[in-house]
GROMACS .gro file of C-alpha atoms in nm:
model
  260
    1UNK     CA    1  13.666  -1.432   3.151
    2UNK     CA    2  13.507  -1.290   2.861
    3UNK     CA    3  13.106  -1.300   2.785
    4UNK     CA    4  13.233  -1.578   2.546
    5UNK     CA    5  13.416  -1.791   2.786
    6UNK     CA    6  13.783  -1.706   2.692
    7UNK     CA    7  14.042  -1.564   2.888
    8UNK     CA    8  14.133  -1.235   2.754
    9UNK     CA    9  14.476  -1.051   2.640
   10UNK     CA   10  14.557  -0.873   2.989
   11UNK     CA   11  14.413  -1.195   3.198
   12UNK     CA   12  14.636  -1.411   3.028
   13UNK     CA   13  14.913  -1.155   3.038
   14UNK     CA   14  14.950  -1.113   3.423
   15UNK     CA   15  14.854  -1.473   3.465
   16UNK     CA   16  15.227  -1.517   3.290
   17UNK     CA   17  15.356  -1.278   3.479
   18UNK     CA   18  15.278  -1.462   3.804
   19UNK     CA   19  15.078  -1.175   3.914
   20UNK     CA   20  14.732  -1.253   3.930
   21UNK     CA   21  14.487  -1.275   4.250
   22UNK     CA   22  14.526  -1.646   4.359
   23UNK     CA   23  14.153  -1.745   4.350
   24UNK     CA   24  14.154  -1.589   3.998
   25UNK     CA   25  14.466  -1.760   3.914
   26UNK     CA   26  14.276  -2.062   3.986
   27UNK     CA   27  13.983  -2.021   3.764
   28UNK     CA   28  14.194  -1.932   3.468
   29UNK     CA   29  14.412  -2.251   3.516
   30UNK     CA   30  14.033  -2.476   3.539
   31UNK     CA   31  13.989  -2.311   3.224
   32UNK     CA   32  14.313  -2.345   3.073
   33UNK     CA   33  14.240  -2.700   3.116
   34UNK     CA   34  13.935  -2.738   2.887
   35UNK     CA   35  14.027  -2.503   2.595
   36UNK     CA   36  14.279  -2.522   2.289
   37UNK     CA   37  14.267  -2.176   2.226
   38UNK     CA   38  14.316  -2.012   2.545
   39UNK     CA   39  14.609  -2.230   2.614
   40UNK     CA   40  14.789  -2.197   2.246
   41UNK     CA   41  14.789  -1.806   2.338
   42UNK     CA   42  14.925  -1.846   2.669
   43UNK     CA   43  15.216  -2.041   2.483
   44UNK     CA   44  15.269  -1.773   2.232
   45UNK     CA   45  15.306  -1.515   2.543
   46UNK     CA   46  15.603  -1.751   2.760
   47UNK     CA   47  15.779  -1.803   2.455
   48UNK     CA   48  15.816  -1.419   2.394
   49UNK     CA   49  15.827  -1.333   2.702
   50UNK     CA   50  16.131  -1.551   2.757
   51UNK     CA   51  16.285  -1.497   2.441
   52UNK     CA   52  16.190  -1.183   2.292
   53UNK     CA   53  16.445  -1.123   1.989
   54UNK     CA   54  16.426  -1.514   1.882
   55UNK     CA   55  16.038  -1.542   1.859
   56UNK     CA   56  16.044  -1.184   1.677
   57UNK     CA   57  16.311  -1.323   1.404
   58UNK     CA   58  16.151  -1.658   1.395
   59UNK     CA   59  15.787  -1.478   1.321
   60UNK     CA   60  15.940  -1.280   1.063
   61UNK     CA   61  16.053  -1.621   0.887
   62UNK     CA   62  15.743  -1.791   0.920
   63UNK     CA   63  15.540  -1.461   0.817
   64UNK     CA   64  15.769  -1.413   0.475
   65UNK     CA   65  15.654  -1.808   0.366
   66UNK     CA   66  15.299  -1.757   0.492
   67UNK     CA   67  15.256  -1.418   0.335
   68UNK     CA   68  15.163  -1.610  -0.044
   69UNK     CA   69  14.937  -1.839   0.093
   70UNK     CA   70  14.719  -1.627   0.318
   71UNK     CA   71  14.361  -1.606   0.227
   72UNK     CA   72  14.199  -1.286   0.112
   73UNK     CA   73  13.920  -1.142   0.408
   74UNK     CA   74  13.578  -1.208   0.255
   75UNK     CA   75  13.293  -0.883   0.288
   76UNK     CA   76  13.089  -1.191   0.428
   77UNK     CA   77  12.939  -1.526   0.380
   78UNK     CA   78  12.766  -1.581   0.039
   79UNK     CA   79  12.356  -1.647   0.039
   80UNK     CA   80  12.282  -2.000   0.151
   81UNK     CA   81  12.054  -2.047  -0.208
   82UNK     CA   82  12.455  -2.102  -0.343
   83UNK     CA   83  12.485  -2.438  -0.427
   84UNK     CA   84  12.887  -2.530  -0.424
   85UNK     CA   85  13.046  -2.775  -0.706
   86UNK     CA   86  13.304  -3.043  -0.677
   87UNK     CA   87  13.608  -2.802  -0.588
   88UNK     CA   88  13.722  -2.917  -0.240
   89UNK     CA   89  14.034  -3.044  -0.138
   90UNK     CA   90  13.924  -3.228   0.156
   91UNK     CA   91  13.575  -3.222   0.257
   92UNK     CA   92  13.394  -3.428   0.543
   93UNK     CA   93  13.038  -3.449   0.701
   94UNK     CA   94  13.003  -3.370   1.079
   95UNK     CA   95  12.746  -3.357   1.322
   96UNK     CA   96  12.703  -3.112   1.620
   97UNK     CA   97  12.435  -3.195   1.925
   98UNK     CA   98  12.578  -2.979   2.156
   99UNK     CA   99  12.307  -2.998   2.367
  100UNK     CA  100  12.361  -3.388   2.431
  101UNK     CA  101  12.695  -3.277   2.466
  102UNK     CA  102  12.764  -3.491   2.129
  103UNK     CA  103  12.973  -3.413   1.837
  104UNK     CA  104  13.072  -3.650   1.504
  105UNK     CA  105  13.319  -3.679   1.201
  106UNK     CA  106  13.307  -3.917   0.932
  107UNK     CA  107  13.553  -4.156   0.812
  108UNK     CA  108  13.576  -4.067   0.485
  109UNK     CA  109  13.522  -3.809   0.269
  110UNK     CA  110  13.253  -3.670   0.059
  111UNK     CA  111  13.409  -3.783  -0.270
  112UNK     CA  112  13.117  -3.590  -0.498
  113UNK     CA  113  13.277  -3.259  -0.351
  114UNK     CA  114  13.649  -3.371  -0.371
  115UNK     CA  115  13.672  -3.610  -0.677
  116UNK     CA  116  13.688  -3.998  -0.682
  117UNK     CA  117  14.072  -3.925  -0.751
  118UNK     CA  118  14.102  -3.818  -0.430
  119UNK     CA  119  14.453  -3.957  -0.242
  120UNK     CA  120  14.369  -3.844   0.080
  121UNK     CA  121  14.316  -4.039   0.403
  122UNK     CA  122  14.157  -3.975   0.720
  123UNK     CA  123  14.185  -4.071   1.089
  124UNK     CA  124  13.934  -4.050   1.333
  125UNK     CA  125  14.069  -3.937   1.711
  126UNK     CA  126  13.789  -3.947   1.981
  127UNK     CA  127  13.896  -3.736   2.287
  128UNK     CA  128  13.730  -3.983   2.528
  129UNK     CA  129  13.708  -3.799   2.858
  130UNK     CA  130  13.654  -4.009   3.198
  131UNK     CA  131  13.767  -4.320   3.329
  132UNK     CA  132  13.618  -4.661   3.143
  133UNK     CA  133  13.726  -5.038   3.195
  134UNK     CA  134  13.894  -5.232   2.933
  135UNK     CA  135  13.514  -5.362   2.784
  136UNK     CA  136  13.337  -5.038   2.851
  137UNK     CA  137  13.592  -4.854   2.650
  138UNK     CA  138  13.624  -5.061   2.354
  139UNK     CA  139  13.229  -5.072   2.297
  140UNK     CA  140  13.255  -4.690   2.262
  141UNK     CA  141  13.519  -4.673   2.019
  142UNK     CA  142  13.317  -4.978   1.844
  143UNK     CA  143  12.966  -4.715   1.825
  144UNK     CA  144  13.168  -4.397   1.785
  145UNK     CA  145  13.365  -4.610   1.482
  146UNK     CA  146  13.015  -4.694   1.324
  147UNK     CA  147  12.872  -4.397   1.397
  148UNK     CA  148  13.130  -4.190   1.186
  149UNK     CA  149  13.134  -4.475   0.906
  150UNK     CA  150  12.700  -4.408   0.900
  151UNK     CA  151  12.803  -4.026   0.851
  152UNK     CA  152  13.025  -4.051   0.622
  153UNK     CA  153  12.747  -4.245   0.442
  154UNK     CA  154  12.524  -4.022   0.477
  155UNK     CA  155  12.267  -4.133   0.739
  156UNK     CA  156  12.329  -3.918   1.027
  157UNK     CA  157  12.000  -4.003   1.217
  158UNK     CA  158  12.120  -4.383   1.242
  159UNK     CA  159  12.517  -4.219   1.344
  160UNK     CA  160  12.380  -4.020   1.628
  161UNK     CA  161  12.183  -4.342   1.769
  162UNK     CA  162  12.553  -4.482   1.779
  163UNK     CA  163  12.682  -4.175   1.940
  164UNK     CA  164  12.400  -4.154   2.183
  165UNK     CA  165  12.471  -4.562   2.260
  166UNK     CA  166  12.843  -4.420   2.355
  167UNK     CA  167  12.758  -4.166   2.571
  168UNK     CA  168  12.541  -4.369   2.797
  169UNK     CA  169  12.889  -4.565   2.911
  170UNK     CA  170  13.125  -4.267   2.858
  171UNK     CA  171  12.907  -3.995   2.903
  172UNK     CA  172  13.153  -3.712   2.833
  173UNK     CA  173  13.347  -3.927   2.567
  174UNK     CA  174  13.224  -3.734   2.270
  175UNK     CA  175  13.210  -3.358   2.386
  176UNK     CA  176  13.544  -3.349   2.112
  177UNK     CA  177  13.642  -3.507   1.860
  178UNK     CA  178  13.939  -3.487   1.596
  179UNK     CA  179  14.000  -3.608   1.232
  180UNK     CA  180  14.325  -3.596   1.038
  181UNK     CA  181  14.343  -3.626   0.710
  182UNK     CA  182  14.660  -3.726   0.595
  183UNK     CA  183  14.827  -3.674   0.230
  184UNK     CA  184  14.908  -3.993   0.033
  185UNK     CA  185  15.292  -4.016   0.144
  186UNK     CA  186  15.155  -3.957   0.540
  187UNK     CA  187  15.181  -3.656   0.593
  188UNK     CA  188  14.948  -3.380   0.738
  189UNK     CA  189  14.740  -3.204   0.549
  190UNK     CA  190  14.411  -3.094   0.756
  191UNK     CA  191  14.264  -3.158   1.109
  192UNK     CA  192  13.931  -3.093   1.179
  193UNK     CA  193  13.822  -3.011   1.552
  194UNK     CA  194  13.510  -3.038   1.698
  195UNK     CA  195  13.414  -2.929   2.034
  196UNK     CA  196  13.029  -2.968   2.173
  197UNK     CA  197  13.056  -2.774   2.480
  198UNK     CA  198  13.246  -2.472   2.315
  199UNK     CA  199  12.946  -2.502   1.988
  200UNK     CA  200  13.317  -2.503   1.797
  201UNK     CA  201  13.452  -2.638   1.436
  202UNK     CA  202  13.817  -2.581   1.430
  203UNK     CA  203  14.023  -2.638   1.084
  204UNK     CA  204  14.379  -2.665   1.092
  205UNK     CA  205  14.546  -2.627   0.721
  206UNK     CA  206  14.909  -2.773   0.707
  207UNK     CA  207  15.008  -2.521   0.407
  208UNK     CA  208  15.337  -2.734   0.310
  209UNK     CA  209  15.130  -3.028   0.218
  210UNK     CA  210  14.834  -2.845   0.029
  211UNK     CA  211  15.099  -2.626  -0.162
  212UNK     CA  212  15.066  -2.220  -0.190
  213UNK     CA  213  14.766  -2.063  -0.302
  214UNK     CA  214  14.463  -1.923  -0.107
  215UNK     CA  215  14.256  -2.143   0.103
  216UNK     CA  216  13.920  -2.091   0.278
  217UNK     CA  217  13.727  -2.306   0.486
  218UNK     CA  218  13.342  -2.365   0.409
  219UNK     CA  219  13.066  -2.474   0.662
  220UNK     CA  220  12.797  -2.650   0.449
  221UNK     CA  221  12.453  -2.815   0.454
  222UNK     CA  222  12.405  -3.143   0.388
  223UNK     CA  223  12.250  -3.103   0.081
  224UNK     CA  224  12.601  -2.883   0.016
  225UNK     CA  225  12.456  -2.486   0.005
  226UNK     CA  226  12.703  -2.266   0.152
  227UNK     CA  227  12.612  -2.093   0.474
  228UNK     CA  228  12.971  -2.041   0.608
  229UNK     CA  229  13.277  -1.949   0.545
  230UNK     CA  230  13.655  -1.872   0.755
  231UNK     CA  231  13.970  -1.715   0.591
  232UNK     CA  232  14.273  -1.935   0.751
  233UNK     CA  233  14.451  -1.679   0.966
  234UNK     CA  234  14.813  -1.715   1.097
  235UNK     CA  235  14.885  -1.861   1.389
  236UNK     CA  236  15.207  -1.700   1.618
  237UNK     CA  237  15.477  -1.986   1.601
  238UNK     CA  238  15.245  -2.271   1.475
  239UNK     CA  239  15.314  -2.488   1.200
  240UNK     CA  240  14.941  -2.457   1.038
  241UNK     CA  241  14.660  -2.179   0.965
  242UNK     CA  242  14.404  -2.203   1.135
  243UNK     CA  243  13.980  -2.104   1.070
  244UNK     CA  244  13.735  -2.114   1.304
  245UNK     CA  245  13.327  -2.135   1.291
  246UNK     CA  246  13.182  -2.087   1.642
  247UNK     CA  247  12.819  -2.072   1.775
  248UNK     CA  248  12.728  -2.327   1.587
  249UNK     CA  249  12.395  -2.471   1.606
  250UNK     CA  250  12.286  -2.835   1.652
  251UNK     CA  251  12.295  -3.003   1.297
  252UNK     CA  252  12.468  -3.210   1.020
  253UNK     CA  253  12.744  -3.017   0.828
  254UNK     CA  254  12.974  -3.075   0.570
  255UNK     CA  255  13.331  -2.911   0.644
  256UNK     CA  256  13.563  -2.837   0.331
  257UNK     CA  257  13.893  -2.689   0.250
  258UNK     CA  258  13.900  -2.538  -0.097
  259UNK     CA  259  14.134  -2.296  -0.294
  260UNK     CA  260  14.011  -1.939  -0.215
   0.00000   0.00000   0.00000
């Protein structure tokens, strides 16, 4: 593995191949298991290794209706004094504590960033790991449910006392967590991924629901000053772009999608 934890290029490679040292083999699959990433590459790989000339045309396709949306690459993040106005598309708060191994989205969105005309909706999805009985596992949905409502409201102190509440009967049931935010016919526009062991923030952009045009994703304080931002980068034989802030450090956030 790499110093940051991922497989890399050649690992993944032979470990297609079928030609990797067993006991290596093995450590690569344990991590396979636990990250997105490492896996969604691994998938790219099989499906050109096994059909070369199909993924090549189909990448082609995808790259010709991708090529007017892609986002410009940015010299670097602007100076945190930058306060940002109401220009989002979809914006949410989140919280990281990676090291209680918690992470939070909120329910709704942060309308005085997006617009009270806003026709989006959004879906929490906790990732609860372990096993739970029928009780145990309907309190935690019940805390990590009025946890994200507190967020999205603002009072992420009061969230993270639900979260903590959570962990103490699942305690790896909020290491990840997922929100979807859906258009107002249904259908998806952005997912926002959070992982606490990985210190990740993962934004998918569905670019046939948020139309052509440049798009950006923005890390932000609470008090919404910039200290972030990701160009949304093609992904080989996905369906969304993808941006990616990692390393990030215990705190409340606001994650938007805006118009480059």
């Amino acid at each position: 593995m790499t110093q940051q934890g991922h497989a890399t290029q050649e690992q993944l490679l032979r470990f297609s191949r079928g030609d990797m040292e067993k006991s290596k083999a093995t450590d690569l699959y344990s991590h396979l298991a636990e990250c997105d990433g490492c896996c969604g590459r691994l998938r790219a790989l099989k499906a050109i290794r096994e059909d070369f000339s199909g993924t090549w045309d189909s990448w082609l396709e995808h790259y010709v209706q991708m090529a007017a949306i892609r986002p410009p690459v940015f010299a670097g993040a602007p100076a945190e004094s930058e306060t940002v106005g109401a220009v989002f598309e979809v914006a949410t708060r989140v919280v990281m504590a990676a090291t209680r191994r918690v992470v939070g989205i909120a329910t709704q969105g942060v309308l005085e960033l997006m617009g009270e005309a806003s026709a989006y909706t959004f879906a929490l999805c906790p990732q609860y790991s372990g096993v739970a009985g029928p009780g145990t596992a309907a309190r935690v949905a019940d805390l990590v449910e009025e946890g994200s409502a507190l967020l999205g409201a603002g009072r992420a102190s009061e969230a993270l006392e639900r979260f903590d509440q959570a962990v103490q009967d699942a305690p790896r049931g909020l290491e990840a967590v997922e929100l979807r935010v859906s258009s107002a016919d249904g259908a998806r526009a952005v997912e926002v991924h959070l992982h606490a062991r990985r210190r990740s923030i993962s934004v998918l952009l569905y670019p046939e629901v948020t139309a052509a045009g440049a798009w950006v994703a923005v890390l932000l304080t609470p008090n919404h000053r910039e200290v972030a931002r990701e160009a949304f980068g093609f992904v080989p034989g996905a369906e969304y772009l993808l941006a990616e802030f990692t390393g990030v450090v215990d705190g409340e956030y606001v994650v938007g999608v805006r118009r480059g």
